[in-house]
CSV table of C-alpha atoms and ligand atoms in Angstrom, one decimal:
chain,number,residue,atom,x,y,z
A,1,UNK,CA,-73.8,24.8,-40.8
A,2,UNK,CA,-75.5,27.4,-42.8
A,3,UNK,CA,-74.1,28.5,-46.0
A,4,UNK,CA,-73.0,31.9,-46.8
A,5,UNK,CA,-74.8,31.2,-50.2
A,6,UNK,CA,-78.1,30.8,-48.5
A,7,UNK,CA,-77.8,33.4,-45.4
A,8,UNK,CA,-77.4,35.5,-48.9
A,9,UNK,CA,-80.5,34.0,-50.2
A,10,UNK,CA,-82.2,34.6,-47.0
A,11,UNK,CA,-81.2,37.9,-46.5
A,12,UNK,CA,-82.5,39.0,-49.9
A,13,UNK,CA,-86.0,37.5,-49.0
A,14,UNK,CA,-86.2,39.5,-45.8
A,15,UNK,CA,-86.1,42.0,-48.4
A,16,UNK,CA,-88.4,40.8,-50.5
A,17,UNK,CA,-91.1,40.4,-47.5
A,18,UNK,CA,-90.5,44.0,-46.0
A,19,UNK,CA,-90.8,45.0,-49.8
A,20,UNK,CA,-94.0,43.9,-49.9
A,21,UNK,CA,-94.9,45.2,-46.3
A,22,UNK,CA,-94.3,48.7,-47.8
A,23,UNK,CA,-95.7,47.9,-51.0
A,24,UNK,CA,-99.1,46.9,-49.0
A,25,UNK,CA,-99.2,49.9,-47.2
A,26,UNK,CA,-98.6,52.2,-49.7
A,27,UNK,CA,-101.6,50.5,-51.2
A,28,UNK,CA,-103.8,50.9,-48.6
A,29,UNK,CA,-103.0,54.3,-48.2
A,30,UNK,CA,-104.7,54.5,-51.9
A,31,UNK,CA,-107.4,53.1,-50.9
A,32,UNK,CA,-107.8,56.1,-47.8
A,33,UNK,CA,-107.3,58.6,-50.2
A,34,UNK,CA,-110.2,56.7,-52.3
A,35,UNK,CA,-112.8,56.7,-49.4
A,36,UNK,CA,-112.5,52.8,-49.2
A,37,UNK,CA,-111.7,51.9,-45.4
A,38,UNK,CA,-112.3,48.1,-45.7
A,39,UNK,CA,-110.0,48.0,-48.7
A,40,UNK,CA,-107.7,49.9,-46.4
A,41,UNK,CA,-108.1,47.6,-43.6
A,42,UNK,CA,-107.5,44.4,-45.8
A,43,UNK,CA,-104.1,45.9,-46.9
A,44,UNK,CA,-103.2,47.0,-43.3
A,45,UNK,CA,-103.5,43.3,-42.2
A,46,UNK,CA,-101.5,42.6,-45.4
A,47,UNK,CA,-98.7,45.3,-44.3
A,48,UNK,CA,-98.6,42.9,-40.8
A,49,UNK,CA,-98.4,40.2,-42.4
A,50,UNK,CA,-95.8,40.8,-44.6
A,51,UNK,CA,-93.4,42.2,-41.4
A,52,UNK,CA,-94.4,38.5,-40.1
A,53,UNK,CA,-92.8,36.9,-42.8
A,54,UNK,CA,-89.8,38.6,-43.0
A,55,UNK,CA,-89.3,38.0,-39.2
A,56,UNK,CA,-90.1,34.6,-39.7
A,57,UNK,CA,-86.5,34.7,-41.7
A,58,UNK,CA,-85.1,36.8,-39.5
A,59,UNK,CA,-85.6,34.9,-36.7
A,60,UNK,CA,-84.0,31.8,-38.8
A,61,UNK,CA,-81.1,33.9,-40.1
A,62,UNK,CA,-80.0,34.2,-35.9
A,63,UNK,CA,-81.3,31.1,-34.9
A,64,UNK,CA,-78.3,29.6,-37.2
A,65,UNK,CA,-75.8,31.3,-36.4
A,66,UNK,CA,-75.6,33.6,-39.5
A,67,UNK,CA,-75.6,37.5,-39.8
A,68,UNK,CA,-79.0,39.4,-40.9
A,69,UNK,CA,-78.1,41.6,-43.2
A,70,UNK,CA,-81.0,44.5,-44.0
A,71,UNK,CA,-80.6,46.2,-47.7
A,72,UNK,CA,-82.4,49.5,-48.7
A,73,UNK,CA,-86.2,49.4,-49.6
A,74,UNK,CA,-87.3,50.7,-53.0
A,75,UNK,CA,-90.4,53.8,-53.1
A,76,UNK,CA,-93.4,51.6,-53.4
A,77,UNK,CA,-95.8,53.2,-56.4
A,78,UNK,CA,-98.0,55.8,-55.1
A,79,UNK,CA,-101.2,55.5,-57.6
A,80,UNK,CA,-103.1,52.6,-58.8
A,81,UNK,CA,-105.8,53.5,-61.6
A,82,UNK,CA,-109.0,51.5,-60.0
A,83,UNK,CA,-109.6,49.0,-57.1
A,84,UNK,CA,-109.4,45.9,-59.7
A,85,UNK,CA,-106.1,47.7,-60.9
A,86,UNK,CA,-105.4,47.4,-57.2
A,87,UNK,CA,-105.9,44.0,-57.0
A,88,UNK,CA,-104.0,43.1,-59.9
A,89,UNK,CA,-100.7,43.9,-58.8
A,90,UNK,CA,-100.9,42.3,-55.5
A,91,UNK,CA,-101.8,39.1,-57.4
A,92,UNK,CA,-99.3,39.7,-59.6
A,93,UNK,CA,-97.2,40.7,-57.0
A,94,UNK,CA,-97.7,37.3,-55.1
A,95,UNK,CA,-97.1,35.5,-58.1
A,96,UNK,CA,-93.7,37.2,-57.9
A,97,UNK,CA,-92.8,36.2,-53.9
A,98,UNK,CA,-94.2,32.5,-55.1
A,99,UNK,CA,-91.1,32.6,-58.0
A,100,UNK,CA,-88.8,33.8,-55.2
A,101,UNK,CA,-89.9,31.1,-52.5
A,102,UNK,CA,-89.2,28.3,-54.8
A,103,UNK,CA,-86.3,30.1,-55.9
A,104,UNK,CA,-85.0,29.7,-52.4
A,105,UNK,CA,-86.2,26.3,-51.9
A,106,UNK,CA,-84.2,25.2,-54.4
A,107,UNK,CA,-81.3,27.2,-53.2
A,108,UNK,CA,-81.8,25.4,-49.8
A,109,UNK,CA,-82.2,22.3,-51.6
A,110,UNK,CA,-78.7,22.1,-53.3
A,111,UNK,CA,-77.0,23.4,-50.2
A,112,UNK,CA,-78.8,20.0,-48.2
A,113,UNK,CA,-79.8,22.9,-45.8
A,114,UNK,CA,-82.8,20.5,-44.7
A,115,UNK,CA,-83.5,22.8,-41.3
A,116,UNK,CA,-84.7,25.5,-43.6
A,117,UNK,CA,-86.4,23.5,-47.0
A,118,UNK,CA,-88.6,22.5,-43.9
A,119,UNK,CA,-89.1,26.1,-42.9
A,120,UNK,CA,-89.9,26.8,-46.5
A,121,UNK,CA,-92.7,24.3,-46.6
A,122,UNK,CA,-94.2,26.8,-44.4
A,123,UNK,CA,-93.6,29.8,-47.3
A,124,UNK,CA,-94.7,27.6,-50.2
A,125,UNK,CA,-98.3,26.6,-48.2
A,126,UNK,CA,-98.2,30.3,-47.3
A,127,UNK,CA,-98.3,31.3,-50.6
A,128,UNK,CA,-100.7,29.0,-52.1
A,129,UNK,CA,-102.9,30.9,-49.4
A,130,UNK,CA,-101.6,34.3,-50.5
A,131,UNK,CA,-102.9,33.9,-54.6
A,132,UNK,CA,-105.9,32.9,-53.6
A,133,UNK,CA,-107.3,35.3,-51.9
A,134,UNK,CA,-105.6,37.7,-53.9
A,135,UNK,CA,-107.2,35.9,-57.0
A,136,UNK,CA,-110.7,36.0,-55.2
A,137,UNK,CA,-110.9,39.3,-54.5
A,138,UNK,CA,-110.0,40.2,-57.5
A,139,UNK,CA,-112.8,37.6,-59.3
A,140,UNK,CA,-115.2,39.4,-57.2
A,141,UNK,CA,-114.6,43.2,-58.2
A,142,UNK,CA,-115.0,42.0,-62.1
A,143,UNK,CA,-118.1,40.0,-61.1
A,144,UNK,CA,-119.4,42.5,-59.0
A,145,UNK,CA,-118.2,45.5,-60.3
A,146,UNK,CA,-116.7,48.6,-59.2
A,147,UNK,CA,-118.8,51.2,-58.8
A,148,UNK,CA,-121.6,52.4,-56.7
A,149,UNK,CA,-123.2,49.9,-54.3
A,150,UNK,CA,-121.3,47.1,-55.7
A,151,UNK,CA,-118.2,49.0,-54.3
A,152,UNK,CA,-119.7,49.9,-50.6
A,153,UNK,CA,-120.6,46.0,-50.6
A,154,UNK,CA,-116.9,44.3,-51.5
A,155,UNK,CA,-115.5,47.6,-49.1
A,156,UNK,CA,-117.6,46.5,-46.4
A,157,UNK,CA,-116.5,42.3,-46.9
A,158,UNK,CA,-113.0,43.4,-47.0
A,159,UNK,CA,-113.8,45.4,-43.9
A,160,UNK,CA,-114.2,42.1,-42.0
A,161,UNK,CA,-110.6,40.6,-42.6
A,162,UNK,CA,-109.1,39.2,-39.5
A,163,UNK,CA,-105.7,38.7,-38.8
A,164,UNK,CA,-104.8,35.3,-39.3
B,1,OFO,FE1,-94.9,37.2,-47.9
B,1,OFO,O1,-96.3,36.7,-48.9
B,1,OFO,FE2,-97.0,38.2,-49.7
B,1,OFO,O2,-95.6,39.0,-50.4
């Protein structure tokens, strides 16, 4: 039986991960307008990703016999000052989705939902995964820099993301 209190709780974080989808592309559209394609690619994947995710809970949401319920989508911000700045906010924004995850978890937990604290295990690796690349990236535009050549060099890494 799932709970109306967590198909709530799930519905929210489909929200949260199509959030982030639009956050991500709104981002890499940024990075277009600032003549960096690999930083553009790199979000792109993220935008993907982030849709994956949400299906992920979608998918569970139907698989248990509950309702998906889709709420509105805030404007993602349109500027960010500097491709660090950039990177800030999507590890800060990850940080943020790793609060909501456990959030749920525990949510799941005191329901004795087990079905989905073991679908969560699968959010909570996820996000380990998320921070640090996000936190790597970032590492590297402060060591490297972000001008000139040091710029073409971390545009051209990023420019080799794969899907994973
Ligand atoms: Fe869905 O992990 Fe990022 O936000």
């Amino acid at each position: 039986m799932f709970s109306q209190k967590l198909q709530q709780a799930f519905n929210e974080q489909i929200n949260h991960e199509m959030a982030s989808s639009y956050l991500y592309l709104s981002m890499a559209a940024y990075a277009h307008s600032m003549n960096l394609p690999g930083f553009a690619h790199w979000l792109e994947l993220q935008y993907k990703e982030e849709q994956g995710h949400a299906m992920k809970l979608y998918k569970f949401v139907n698989e248990r016999g509950g309702k998906v319920e889709l709420f509105p989508i805030a404007q993602p911000p349109l500027d960010f000052k500097s491709p660090s700045h950039l990177f800030e906010e999507v590890l800060g924004h990850e940080r943020k989705i790793t609060g909501l995850i456990n959030k749920l978890y525990e949510t799941a937990m005191k329901e004795k939902d087990y079905a989905a604290q073991v679908l969560l295990h699968w959010f909570i690796e996820e996000q380990v995964e998320e921070e640090a690349a996000a936190s790597e990236i970032l590492e590297t535009i402060r060591m490297a820099g972000e001008k000139g050549h040091a710029l073409i060099m971390m545009d051209r890494q990023l420019a080799r993301r794969g899907m994973n």
